[in-house]
Coordinates of C-alpha atoms in Angstrom, one line a residue:
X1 CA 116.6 96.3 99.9
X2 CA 113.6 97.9 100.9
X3 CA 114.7 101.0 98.5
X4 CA 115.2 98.4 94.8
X5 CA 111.6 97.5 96.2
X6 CA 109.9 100.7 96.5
X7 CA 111.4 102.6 93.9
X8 CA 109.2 101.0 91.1
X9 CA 106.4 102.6 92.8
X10 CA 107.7 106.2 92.6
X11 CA 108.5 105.8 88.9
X12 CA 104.6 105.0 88.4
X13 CA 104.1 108.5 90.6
X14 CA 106.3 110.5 88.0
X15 CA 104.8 108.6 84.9
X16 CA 101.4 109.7 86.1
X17 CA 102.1 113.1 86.9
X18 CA 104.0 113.2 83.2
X19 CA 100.7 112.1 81.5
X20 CA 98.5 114.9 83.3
X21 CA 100.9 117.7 82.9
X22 CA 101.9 116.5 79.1
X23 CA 101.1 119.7 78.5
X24 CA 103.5 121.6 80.8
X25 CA 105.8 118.9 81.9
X26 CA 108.7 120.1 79.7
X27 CA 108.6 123.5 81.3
X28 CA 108.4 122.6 85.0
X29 CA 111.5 122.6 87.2
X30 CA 112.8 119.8 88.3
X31 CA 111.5 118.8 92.0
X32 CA 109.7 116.0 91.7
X33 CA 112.3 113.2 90.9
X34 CA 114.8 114.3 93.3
X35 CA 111.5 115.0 96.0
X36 CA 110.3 111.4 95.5
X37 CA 113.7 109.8 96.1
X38 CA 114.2 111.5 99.2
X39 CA 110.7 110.0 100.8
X40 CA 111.7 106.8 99.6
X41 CA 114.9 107.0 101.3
X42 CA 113.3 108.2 104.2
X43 CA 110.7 105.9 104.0
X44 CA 113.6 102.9 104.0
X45 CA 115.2 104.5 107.3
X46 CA 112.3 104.5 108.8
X47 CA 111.5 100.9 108.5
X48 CA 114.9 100.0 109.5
X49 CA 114.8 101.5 112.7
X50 CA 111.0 100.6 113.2
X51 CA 112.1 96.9 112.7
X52 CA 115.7 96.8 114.9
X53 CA 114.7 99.7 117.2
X54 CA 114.3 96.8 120.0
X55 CA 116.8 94.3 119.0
X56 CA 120.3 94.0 120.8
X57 CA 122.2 92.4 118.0
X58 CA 123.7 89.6 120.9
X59 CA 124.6 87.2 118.5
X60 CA 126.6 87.1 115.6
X61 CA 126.2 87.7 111.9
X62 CA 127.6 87.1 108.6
X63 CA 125.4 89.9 106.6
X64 CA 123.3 92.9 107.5
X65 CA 120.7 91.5 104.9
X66 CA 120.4 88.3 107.5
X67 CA 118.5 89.9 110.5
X68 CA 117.3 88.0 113.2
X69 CA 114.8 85.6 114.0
X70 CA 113.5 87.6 116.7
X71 CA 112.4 90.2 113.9
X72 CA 111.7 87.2 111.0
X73 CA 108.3 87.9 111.6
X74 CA 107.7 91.9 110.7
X75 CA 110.4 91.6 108.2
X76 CA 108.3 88.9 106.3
X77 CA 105.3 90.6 106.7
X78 CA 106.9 93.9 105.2
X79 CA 108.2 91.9 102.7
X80 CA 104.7 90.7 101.6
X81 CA 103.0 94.3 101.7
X82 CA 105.9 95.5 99.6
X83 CA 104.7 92.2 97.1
X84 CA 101.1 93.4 97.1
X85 CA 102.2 97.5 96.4
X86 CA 104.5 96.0 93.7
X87 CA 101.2 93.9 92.2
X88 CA 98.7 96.9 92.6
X89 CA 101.6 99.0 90.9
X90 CA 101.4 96.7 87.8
X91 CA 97.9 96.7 87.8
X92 CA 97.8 101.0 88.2
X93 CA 100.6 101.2 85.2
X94 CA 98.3 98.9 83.2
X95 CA 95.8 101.5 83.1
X96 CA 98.1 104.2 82.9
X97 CA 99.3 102.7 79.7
X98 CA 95.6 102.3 78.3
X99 CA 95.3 106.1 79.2
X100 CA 98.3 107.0 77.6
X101 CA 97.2 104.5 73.5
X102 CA 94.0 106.6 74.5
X103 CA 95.9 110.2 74.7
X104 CA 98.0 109.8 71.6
X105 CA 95.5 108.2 69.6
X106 CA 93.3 110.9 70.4
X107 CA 95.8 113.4 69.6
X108 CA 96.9 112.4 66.2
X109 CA 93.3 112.1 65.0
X110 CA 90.6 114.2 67.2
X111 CA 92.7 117.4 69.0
X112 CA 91.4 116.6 72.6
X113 CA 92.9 116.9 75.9
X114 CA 91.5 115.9 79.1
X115 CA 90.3 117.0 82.6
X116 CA 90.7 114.6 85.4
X117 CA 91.5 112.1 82.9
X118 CA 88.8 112.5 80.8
X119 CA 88.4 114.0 77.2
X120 CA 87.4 117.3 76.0
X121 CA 87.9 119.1 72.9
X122 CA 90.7 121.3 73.1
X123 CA 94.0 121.8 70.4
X124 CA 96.9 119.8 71.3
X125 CA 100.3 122.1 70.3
X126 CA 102.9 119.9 68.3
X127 CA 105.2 119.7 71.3
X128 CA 102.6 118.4 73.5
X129 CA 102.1 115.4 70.9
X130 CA 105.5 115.1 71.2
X131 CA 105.4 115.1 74.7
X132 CA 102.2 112.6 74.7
X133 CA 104.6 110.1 72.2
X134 CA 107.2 110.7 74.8
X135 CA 105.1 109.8 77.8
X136 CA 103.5 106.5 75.9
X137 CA 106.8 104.5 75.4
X138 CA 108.0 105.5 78.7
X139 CA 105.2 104.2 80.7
X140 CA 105.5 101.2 78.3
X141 CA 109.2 100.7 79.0
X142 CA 108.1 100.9 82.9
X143 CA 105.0 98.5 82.4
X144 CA 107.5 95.9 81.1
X145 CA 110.2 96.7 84.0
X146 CA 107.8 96.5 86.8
X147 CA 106.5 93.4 85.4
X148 CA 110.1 91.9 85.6
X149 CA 110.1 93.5 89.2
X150 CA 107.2 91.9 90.3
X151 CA 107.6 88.4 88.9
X152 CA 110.9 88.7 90.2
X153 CA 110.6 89.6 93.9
X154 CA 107.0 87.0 94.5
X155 CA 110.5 84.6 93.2
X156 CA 112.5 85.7 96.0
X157 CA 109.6 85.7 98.6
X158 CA 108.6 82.0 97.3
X159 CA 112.2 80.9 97.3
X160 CA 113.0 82.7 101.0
X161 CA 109.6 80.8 102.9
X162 CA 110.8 77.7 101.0
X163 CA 114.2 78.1 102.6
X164 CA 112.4 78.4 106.4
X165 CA 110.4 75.9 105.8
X166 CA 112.2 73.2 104.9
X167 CA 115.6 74.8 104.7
X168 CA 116.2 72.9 108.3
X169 CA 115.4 69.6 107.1
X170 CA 117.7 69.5 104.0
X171 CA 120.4 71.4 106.1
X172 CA 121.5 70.0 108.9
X173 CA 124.9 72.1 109.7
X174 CA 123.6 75.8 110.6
X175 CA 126.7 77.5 109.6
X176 CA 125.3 75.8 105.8
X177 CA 122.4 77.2 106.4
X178 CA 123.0 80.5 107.3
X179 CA 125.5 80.6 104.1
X180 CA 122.5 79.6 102.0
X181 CA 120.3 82.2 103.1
X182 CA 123.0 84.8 102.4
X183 CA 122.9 83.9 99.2
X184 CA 119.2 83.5 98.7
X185 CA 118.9 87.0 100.2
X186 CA 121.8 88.7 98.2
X187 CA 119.5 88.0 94.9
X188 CA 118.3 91.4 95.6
X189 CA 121.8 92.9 94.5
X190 CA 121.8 90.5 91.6
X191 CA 118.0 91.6 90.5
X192 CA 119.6 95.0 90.6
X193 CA 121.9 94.1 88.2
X194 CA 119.5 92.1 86.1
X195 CA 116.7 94.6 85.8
X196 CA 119.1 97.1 84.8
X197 CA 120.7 95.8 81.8
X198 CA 117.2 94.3 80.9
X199 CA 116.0 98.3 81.0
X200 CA 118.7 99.4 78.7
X201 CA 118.0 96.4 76.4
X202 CA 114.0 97.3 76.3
X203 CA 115.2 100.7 75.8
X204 CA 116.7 100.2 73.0
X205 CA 114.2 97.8 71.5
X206 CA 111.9 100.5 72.3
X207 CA 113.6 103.0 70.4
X208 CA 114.6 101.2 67.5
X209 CA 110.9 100.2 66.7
X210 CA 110.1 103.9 67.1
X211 CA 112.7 105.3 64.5
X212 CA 111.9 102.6 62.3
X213 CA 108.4 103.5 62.4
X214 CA 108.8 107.7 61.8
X215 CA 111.4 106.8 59.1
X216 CA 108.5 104.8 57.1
X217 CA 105.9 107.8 57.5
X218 CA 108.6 110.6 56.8
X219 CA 110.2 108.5 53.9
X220 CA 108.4 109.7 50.1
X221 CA 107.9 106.5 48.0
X222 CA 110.2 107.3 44.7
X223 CA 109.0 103.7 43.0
X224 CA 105.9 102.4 41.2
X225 CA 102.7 104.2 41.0
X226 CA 103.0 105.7 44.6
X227 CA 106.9 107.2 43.6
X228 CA 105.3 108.0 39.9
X229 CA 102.2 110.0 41.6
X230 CA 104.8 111.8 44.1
X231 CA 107.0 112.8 41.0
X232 CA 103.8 114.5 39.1
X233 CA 103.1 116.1 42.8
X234 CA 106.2 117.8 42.9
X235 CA 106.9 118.9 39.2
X236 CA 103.2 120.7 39.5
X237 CA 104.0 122.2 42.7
X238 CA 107.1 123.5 41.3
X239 CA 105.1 124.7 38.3
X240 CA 102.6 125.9 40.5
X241 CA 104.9 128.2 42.3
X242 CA 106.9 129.6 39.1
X243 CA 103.7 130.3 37.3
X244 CA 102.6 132.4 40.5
X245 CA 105.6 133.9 40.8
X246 CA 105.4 134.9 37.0
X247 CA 102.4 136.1 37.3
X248 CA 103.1 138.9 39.9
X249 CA 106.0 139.6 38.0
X250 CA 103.1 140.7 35.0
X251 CA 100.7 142.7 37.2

């Protein structure tokens, strides 16, 4: 669980290191992805074994996701500084995001890169705008996924204390009650499930707004005074280039 949880937080790493290396990113090898899970997986062992390194597992259970109420109490709390990483995350690909408008903007109309994210006058190369365009829509496909992670898992949290506190009092028969938990807890796996179709639907969304969007600059207007204007354009360019042509052919 603690791995769905965390990962959003290594996708804002990558995202961050894509915006400052826009210029490079394409050409470097690929260690950081693969580096980044392996911490995280590492990271997630780590807390397992910090959390049940004392425990005995005496009594009996129905799920590994329903640990016991001896360790209740670190779980939770790891739970809620997972839910405040998760917030400051948002907040951090917020501003990445404003970085990023800032970056292409600046690259389509003044060429400018930046030095510890600030501006300086420099050329930007046409793949690097690419790369820029590439970066922006990312980091606003992950702004809108971490969101949904967020929101989601201060759900689960809210929903999980309601269950201790008053989960008792509704639920009389404990073998109920554990069975409810297990399925308050497995809404992890489901959010799994969720959050990835709602990524492929963004995606796409995402995508189709862009190609609409270079299809109506790279499209030539062929109608009214805009298509009659691009007409004249091209027939003097055509005479432009035979008369040149002609010309040479003289001298």
């Amino acid at each position: 669980m603690t791995l769905s949880t965390v990962f959003p937080i290594t996708v804002t790493i990558e995202r961050f290191v894509a915006m400052k290396k826009a210029k490079s990113y394409e050409k470097m090898k690929v260690i950081l992805g693969p580096a980044l899970v392996l911490i995280v997986i590492l990271i997630d062992f780590s807390i397992i074994f910090y959390i049940y390194k004392d425990e005995n597992f005496g009594t009996g259970s129905i799920s590994f996701m329903i640990f016991p109420s001896s360790d209740a109490a670190p779980m939770f709390g790891l739970f809620f500084i997972i839910l405040r990483l998760n917030i400051l995350n948002f907040l951090f690909n917020l501003f990445l995001f404003r970085q990023n408008s800032h970056l292409k903007r600046y690259a389509l109309t003044v060429p400018v890169t930046f030095t510890n994210t600030f501006y300086c006058r420099k050329n930007f190369t046409l793949a690097t705008k690419y790369q820029l365009e590439e970066v922006y829509l990312s980091t606003k496909l992950v702004v809108s996924i971490i969101f949904s992670h967020a929101i989601f898992f201060a759900f689960y949290l809210f929903t999980m204390n309601l269950s201790g506190l008053i989960g008792k009092k509704l639920i009389e028969d404990p073998i109920n009650l554990w069975a409810l938990n297990g399925v308050l807890m497995s809404l992890i796996a489901t959010y799994n499930l969720v959050i990835g179709i709602l990524s492929i639907h963004l995606y796409n969304r995402i995508r189709a707004k862009k190609t609409i969007d270079i299809n109506g600059k790279v499209q030539m207007k062929s109608t009214g005074n805009a298509g009659a204007l691009n007409y004249d354009n091209a027939i003097f360019s055509i005479w432009n280039s035979a008369s040149s042509l002609s010309s040479r052919k003289t001298i």
